[in-house]
Short mmCIF file of C-alpha atoms and ligand atoms in Angstrom, two decimals:
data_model
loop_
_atom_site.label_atom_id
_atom_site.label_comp_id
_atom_site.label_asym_id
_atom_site.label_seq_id
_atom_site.Cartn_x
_atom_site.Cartn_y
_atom_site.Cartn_z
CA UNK A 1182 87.97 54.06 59.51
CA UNK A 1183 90.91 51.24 59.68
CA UNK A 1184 93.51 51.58 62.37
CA UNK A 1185 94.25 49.03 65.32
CA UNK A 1186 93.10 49.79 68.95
CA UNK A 1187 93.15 48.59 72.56
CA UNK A 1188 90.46 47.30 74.39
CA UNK A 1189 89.09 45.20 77.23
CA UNK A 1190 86.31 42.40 76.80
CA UNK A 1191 84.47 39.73 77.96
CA UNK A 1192 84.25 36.80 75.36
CA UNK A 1193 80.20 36.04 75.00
CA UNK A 1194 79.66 33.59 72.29
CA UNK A 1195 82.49 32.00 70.12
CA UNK A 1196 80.93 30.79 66.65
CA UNK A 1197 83.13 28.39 64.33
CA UNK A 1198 84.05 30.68 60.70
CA UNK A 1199 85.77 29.40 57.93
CA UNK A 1200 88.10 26.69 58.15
CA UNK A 1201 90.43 27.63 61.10
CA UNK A 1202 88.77 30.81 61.92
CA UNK A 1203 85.93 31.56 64.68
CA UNK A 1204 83.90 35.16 65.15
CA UNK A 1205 83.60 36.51 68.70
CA UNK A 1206 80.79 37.97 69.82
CA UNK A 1207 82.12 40.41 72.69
CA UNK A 1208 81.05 42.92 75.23
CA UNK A 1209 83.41 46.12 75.65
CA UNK A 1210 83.31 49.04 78.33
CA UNK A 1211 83.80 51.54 75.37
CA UNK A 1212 82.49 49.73 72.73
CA UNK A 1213 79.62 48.14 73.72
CA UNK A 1214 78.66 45.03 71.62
CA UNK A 1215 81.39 44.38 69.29
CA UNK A 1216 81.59 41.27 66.30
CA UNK A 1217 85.44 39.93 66.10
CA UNK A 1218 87.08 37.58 63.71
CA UNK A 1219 89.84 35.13 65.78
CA UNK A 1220 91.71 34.19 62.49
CA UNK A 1221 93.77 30.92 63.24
CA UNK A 1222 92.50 29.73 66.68
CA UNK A 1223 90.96 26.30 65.65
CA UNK A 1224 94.41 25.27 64.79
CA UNK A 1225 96.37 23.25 67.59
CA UNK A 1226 99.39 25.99 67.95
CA UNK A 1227 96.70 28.67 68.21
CA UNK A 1228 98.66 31.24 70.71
CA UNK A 1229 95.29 32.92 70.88
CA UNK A 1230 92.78 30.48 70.91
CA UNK A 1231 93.14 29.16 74.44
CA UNK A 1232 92.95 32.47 75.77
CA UNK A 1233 89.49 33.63 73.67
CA UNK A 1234 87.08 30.84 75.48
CA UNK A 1235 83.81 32.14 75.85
CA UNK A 1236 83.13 33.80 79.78
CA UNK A 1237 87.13 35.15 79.93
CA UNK A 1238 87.81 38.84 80.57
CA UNK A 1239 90.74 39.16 77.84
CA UNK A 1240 92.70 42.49 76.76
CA UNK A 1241 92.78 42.85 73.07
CA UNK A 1242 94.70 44.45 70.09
CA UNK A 1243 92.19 44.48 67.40
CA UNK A 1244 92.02 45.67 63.99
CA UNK A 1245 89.20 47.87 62.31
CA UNK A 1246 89.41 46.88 58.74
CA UNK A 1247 86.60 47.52 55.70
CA UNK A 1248 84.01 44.97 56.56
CA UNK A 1249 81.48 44.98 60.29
CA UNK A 1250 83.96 42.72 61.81
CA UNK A 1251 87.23 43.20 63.60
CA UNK A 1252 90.14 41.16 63.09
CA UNK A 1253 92.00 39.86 66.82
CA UNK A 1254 96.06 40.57 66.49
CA UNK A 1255 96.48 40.06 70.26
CA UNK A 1256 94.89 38.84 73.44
CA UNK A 1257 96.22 38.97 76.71
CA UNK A 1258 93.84 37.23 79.81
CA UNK A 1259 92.41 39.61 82.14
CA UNK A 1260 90.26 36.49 84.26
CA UNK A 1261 89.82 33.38 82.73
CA UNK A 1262 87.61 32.34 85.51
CA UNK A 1263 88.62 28.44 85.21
CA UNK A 1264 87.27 27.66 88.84
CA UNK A 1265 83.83 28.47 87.76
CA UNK A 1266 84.37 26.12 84.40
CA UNK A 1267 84.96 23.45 86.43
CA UNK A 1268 81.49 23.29 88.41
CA UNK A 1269 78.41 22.82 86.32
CA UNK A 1270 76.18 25.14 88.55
CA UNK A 1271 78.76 28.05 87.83
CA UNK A 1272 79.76 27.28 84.32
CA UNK A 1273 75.55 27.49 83.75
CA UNK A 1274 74.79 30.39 85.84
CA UNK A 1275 77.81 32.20 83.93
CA UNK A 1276 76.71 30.87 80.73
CA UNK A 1277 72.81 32.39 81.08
CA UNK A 1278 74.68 36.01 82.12
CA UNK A 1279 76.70 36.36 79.19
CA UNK A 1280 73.11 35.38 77.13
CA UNK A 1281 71.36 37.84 79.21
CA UNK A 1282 73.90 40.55 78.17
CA UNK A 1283 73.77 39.18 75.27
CA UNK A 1284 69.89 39.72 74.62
CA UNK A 1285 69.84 42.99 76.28
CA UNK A 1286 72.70 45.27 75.19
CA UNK A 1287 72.96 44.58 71.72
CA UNK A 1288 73.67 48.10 70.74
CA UNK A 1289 77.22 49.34 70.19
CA UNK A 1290 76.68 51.98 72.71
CA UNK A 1291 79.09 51.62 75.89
CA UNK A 1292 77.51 50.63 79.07
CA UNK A 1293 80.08 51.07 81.82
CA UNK A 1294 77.65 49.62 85.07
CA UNK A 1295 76.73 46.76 82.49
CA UNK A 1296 80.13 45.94 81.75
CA UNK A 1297 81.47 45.93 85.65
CA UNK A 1298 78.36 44.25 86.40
CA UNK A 1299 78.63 41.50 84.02
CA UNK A 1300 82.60 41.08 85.51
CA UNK A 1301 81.42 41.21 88.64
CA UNK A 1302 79.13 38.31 88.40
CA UNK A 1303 81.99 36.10 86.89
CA UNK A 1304 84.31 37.17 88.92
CA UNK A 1305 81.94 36.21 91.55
CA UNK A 1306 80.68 32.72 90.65
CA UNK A 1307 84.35 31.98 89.52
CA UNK A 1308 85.28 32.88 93.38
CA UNK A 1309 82.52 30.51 95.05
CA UNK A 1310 80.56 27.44 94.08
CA UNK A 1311 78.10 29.75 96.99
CA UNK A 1312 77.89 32.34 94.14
CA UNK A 1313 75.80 29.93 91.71
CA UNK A 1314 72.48 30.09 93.79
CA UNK A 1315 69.07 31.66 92.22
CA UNK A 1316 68.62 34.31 94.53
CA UNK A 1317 72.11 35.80 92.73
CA UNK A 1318 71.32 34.73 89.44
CA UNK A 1319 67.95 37.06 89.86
CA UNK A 1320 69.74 40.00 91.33
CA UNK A 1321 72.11 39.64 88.51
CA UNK A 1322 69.53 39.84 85.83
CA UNK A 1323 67.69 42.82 88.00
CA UNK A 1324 70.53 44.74 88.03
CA UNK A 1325 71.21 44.33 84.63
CA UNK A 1326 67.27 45.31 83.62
CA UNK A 1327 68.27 48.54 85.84
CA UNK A 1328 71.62 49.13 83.65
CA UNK A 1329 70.12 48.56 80.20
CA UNK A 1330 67.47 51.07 81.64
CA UNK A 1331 64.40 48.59 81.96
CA UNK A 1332 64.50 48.47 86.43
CA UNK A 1333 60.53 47.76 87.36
CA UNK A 1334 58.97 50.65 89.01
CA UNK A 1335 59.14 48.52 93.38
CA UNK A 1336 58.51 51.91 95.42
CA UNK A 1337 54.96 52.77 94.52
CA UNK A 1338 52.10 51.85 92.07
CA UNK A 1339 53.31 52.01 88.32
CA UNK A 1340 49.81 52.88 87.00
CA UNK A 1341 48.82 55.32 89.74
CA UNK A 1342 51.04 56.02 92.34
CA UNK A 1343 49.28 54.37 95.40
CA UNK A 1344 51.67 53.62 98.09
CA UNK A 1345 49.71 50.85 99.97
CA UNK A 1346 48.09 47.57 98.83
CA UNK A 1347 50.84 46.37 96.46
CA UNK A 1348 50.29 43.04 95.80
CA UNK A 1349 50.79 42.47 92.47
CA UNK A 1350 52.99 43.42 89.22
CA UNK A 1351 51.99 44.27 85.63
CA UNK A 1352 55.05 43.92 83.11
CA UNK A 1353 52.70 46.30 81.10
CA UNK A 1354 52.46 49.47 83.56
CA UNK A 1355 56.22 48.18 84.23
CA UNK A 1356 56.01 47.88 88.03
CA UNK A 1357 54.50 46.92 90.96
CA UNK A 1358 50.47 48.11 91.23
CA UNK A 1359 47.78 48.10 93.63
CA UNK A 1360 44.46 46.80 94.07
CA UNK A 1361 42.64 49.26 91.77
CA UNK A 1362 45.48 49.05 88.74
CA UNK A 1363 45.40 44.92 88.70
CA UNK A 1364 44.37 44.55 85.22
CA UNK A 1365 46.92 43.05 83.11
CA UNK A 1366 48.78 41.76 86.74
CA UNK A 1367 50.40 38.63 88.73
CA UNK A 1368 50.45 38.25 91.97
CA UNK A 1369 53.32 39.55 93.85
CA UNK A 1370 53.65 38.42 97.31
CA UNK A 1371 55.57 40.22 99.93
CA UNK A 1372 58.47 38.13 100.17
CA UNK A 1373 58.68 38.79 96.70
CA UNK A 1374 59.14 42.44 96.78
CA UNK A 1375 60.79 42.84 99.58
CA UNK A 1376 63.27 40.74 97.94
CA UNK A 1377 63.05 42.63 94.56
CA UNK A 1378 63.44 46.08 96.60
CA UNK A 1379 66.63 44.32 98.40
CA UNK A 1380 68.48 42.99 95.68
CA UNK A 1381 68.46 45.93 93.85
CA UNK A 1382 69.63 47.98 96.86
CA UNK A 1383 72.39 45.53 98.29
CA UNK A 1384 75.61 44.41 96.35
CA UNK A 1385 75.52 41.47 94.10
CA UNK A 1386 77.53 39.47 97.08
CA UNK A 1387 75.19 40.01 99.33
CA UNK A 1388 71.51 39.08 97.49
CA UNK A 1389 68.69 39.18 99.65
CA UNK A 1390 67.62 35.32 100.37
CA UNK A 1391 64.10 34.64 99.79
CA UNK A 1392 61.69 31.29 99.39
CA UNK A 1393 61.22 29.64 96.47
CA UNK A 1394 57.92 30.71 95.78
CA UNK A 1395 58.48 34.15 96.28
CA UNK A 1396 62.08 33.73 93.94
CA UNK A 1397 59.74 31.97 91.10
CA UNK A 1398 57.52 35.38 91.77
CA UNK A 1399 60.19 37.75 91.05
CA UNK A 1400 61.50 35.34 88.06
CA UNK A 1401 58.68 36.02 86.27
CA UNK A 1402 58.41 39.64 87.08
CA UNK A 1403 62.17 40.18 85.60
CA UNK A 1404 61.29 37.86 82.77
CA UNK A 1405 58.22 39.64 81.55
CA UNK A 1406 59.78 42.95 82.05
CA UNK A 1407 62.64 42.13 79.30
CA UNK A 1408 59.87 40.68 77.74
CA UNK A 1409 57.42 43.33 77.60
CA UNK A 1410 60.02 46.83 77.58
CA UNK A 1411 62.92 45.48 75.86
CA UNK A 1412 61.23 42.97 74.08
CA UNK A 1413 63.57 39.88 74.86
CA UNK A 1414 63.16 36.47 75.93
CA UNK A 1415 64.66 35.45 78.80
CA UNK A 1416 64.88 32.10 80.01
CA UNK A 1417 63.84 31.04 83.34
CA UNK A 1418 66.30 31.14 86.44
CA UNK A 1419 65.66 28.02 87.97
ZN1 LIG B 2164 47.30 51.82 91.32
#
């Protein structure tokens, strides 16, 4: 234990600490989850603190001391996606990612496609006001249910296999099922699936489009899934 290392982040949650101090909650490609003490950055001539704002991709020089929490030496920016900060839709559709990732890969086990992903999406909404639409904002949260290792069974029925006749999805079986399997289900229209099946298939840029009742289908299909496999509340993508 102790010793100072390198490593890249994305700045989740910022929490005020002590008097001049705040604690960093971030998410690391090698590292996974990580706690972090900021010591310093409330003050005005805080070199750091500028640079440590929740939803920026930052390089850091930490230090591993005694306690659970690291202490910040040095942060460089990587992205500190200040487009998207100035557009409400953005800054919110980047805020609920970072909480997603938040809720969902809490463990200190690295997650490589989670981290990219995550980047991805900021980099993304920071590029274009387009970005901040629900359709992405599902695929983001889809993809990163298929990351964290929680992606609904689309292809055939989760309880038996069936093929055909798949018109509705049970969190509990953890997919799509069929007529026969519907206890426990919600409807799930076609539009739906199709746009389930598409999202996860196509690159975050280019998210399937679907209507709104078919995007408040899949909403609740993602939402229940976290809810039910990785037991997490999401909020709603609205
Ligand atoms: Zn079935």
């Amino acid at each position: 234990m102790g010793g100072t290392f390198k490593t890249e982040a994305i700045v989740l949650r910022s929490i005020r600490f002590a008097e001049a101090d705040r604690v960093l909650h971030l998410y690391t490609p090698d590292r996974g989850r990580m706690g972090a003490v900021a010591k310093g950055v409330r003050r005005v001539k805080s070199r750091l603190g500028g640079r440590l704002e929740p939803l920026s991709r930052v390089r850091l020089v930490l230090h591993e001391g005694r306690g659970e929490l690291c202490t910040i030496s040095q942060a460089d920016s990587v992205h500190a996606h200040a487009a998207l900060r100035e557009r409400r839709e953005s800054l919110e559709r980047a805020t609920q990612a970072c909480e997603a990732v938040l809720r969902l890969l809490d463990s200190t086990e690295p997650n490589r496609p989670a981290y990219n992903l995550l980047c991805h999406e900021l980099a993304l909404l920071d590029a274009s006001a387009a970005a901040a639409g629900r359709a992405q904002a599902l695929a983001f949260r889809l993809k990163l249910l298929l990351a964290a290792g929680f992606a609904p069974e689309l292809a055939s029925c989760a309880a038996c296999g069936e093929t055909e006749h798949l018109g509705a999805f049970s969190p509990s079986a953890g997919g799509v099922v069929c007529a026969g399997c519907e206890a426990g289900s919600f409807p799930l229209g076609e539009e739906a699936h199709r746009f389930l099946v598409g999202a996860l298939a196509r690159p975050l840029a280019e998210a399937p489009q679907a209507p709104d009742v078919a995007l408040a289908q899949a909403d609740r299909a993602i939402a229940e899934t976290a809810e039910y496999h990785a037991h997490v509340r999401l909020r709603r993508v609205s």
